[in-house]
Coordinates of C-alpha atoms in Angstrom, one line a residue:
X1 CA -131.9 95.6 -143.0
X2 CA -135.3 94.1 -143.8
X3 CA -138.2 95.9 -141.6
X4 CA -138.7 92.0 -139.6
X5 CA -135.1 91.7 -138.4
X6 CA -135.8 95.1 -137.3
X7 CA -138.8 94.5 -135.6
X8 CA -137.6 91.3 -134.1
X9 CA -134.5 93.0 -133.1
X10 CA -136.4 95.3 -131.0
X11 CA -138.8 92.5 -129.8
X12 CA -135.6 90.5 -128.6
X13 CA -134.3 93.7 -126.6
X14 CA -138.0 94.8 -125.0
X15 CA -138.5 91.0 -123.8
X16 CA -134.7 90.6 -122.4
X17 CA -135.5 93.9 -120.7
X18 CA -138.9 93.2 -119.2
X19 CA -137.1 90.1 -118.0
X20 CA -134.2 91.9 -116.6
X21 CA -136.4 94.1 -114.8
X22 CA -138.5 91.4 -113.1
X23 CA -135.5 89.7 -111.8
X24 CA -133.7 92.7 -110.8
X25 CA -136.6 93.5 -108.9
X26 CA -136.9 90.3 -106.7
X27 CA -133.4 91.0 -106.4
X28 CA -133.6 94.2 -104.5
X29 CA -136.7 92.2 -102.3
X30 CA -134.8 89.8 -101.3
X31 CA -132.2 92.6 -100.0
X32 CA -134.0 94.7 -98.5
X33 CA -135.6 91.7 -96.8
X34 CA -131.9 91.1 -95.9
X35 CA -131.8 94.7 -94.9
X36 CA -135.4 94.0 -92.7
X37 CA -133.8 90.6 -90.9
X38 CA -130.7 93.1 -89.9
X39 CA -132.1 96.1 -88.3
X40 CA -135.8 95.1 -87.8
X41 CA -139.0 96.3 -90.0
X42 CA -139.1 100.4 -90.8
X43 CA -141.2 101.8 -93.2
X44 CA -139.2 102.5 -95.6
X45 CA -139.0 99.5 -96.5
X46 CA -142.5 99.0 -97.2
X47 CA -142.5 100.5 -100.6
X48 CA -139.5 98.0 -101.9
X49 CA -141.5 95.1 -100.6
X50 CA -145.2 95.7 -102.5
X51 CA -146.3 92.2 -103.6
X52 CA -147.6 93.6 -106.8
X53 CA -144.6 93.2 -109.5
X54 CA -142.3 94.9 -111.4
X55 CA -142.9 94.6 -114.4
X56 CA -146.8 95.0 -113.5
X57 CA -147.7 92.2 -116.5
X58 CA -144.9 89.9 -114.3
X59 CA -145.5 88.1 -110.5
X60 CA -144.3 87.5 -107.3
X61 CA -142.3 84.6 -106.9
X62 CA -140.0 83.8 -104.3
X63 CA -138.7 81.2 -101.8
X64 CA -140.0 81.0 -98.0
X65 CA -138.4 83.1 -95.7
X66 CA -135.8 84.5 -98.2
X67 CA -133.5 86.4 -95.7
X68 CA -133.2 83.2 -94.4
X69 CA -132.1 81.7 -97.9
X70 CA -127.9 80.5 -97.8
X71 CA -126.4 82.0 -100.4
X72 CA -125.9 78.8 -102.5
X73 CA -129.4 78.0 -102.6
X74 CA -129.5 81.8 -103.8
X75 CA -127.4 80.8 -106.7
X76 CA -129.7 77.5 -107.4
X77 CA -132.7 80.2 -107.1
X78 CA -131.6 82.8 -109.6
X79 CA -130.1 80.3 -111.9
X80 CA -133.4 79.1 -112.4
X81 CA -135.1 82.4 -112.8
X82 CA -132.3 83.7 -115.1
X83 CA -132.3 80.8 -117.7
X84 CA -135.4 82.1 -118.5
X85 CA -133.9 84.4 -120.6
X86 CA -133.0 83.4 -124.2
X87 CA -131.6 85.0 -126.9
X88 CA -133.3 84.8 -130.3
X89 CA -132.6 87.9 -132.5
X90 CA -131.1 86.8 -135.2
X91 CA -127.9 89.0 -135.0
X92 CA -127.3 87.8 -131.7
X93 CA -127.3 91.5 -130.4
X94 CA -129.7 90.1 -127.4
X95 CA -127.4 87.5 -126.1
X96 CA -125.6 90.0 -123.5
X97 CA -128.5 89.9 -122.0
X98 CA -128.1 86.5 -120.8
X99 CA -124.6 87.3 -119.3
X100 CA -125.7 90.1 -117.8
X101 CA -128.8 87.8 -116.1
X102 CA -126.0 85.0 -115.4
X103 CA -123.8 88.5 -113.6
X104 CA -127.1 88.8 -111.5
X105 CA -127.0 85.3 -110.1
X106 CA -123.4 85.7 -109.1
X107 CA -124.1 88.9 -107.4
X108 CA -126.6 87.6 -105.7
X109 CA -124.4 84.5 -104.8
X110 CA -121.4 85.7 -103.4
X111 CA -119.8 87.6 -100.9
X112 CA -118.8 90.8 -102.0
X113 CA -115.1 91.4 -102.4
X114 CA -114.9 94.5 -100.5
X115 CA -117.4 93.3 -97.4
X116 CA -115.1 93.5 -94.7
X117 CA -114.5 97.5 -95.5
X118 CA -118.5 98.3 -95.9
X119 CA -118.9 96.4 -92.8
X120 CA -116.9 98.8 -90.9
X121 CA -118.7 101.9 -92.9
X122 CA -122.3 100.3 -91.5
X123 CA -121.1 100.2 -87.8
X124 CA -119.9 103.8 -87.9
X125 CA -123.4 104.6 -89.2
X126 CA -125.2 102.2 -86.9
X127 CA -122.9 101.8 -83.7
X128 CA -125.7 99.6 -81.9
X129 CA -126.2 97.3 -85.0
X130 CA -124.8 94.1 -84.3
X131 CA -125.5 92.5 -87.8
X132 CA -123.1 95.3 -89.9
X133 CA -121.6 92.3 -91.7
X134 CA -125.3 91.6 -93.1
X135 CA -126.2 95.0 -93.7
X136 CA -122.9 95.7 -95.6
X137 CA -123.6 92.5 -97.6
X138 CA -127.2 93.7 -99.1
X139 CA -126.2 97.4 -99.1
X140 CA -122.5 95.9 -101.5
X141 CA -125.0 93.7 -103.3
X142 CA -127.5 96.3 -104.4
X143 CA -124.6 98.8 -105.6
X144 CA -123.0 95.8 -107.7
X145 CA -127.0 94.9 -108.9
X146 CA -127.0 99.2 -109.8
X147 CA -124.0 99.1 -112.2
X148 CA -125.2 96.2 -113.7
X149 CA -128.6 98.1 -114.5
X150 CA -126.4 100.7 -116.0
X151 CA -125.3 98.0 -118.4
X152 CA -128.6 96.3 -119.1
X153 CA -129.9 99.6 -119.8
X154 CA -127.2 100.2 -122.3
X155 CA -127.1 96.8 -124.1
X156 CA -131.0 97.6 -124.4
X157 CA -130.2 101.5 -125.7
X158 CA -128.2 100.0 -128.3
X159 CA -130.0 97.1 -129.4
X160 CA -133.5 99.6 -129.8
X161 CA -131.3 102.5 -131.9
X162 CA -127.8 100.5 -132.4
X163 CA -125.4 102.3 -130.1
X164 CA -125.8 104.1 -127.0
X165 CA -124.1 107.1 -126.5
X166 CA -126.3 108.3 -123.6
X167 CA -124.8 108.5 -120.1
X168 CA -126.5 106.1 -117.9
X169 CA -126.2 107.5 -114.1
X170 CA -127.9 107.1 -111.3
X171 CA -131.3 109.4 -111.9
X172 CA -131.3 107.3 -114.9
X173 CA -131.0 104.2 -113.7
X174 CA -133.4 104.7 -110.9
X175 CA -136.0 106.9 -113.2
X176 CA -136.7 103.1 -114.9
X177 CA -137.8 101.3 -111.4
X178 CA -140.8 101.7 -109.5
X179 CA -138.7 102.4 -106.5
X180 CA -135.2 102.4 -106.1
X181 CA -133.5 101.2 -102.8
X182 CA -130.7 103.7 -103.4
X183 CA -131.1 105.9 -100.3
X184 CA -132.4 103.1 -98.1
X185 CA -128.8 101.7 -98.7
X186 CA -126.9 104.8 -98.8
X187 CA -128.3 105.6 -95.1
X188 CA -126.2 102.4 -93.7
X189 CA -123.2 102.0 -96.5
X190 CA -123.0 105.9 -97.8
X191 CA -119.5 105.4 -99.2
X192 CA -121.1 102.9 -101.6
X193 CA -123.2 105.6 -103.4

C-alpha cells in the first residue's frame, strides 16, 4: 500500500473520530441537561456541562433550552450535525463512521426500548422523584451512546493499525472523554451499568 493511502487512511479515521467525539459530547450535554430538568441542578453536573468543548479545537453549539427540545426536533438537530461527517478514504474503511454518527441521531431520537423497566429502577433509587420516566430516558440513552463509543473506538482501532483486537470496556471507553457521565447515571439507573 503506497505510503499516501496510508496516510490518508489514517487522516480519514483521526477526522471521523474528532468528529465522533464532538457530537458524542453535546450528546451526553444535552442528557445530563435532561438529567438537570429532572431532579434539579447538583454539582455534579457541572463538570459534564463546561462550555469549553470536546474536542478542545471544536465549539459549543446547541439549541435554546435543550431539555426542553421534543425528541423529533432532536432528530432534525443531530441529523444536521452528523452529516457533517463524510467518508473519503479511498478504501472506504471510514464510511462506518457515518453509520455509527447516523446510530447517534437515532439514540438520541427515540424512546428507548426498555424505558418502562429503567423507569421503575430510577424510582426505587429516587422514591420522591416524580420525573423517573425522564431520568430513565437520559440515563437508557447514555448507556446506548457508551456501547456505541465502544464501536467508534473500534472502527477507529482498526482503521489506524487494520484490526482491533483490543477489548474496549468501560475504563477504556471513558479513559478517551474528558469526563464521562457514567456514575452520574449509574447513581439513578445502576442496573444499566
Amino acid at each position: 500500500v503506497p505510503v499516501r493511502d496510508e496516510l490518508v487512511r489514517f487522516a480519514a479515521h483521526y477526522v471521523a473520530f474528532k468528529q465522533w467525539i464532538w457530537l458524542y459530547w453535546l450528546a451526553r450535554r444535552m442528557l445530563v441537561q435532561d438529567l438537570a430538568a429532572a431532579v434539579g441542578p447538583h454539582e455534579d453536573h457541572a463538570e459534564h456541562l463546561e462550555p469549553e468543548a470536546e474536542p478542545p479545537d471544536f465549539f459549543l453549539i446547541q439549541p435554546e433550552r435543550p431539555a426542553e427540545l421534543p425528541l423529533d426536533h432532536r432528530r432534525l438537530w443531530f441529523g444536521a450535525l452528523a452529516a457533517l461527517v463524510e467518508p473519503f478514504c479511498p478504501d472506504g474503511s471510514d464510511a462506518p463512521h457515518r453509520e455509527h454518527a447516523a446510530q447517534l441521531v437515532r439514540i438520541m431520537s427515540e424512546e428507548p426500548p426498555d424505558l418502562d423497566r429503567i423507569a421503575l429502577d430510577v424510582q426505587q433509587e429516587i422514591p420522591a422523584c416524580n420525573a423517573a420516566l425522564r431520568v430513565a430516558r437520559a440515563a437508557c440513552m447514555f448507556a446506548r451512546l457508551d456501547a456505541l463509543h465502544g464501536e467508534v473506538i473500534a472502527t477507529t482501532e482498526a482503521g489506524f493499525a487494520g484490526s482491533c483486537t483490543a477489548m474496549i470496556d468501560a475504563r477504556v471507553r471513558d479513559a478517551v472523554l474528558r469526563a464521562s457521565p457514567r456514575a452520574l447515571f449509574a447513581r439513578y439507573a445502576p442496573s444499566l451499568f
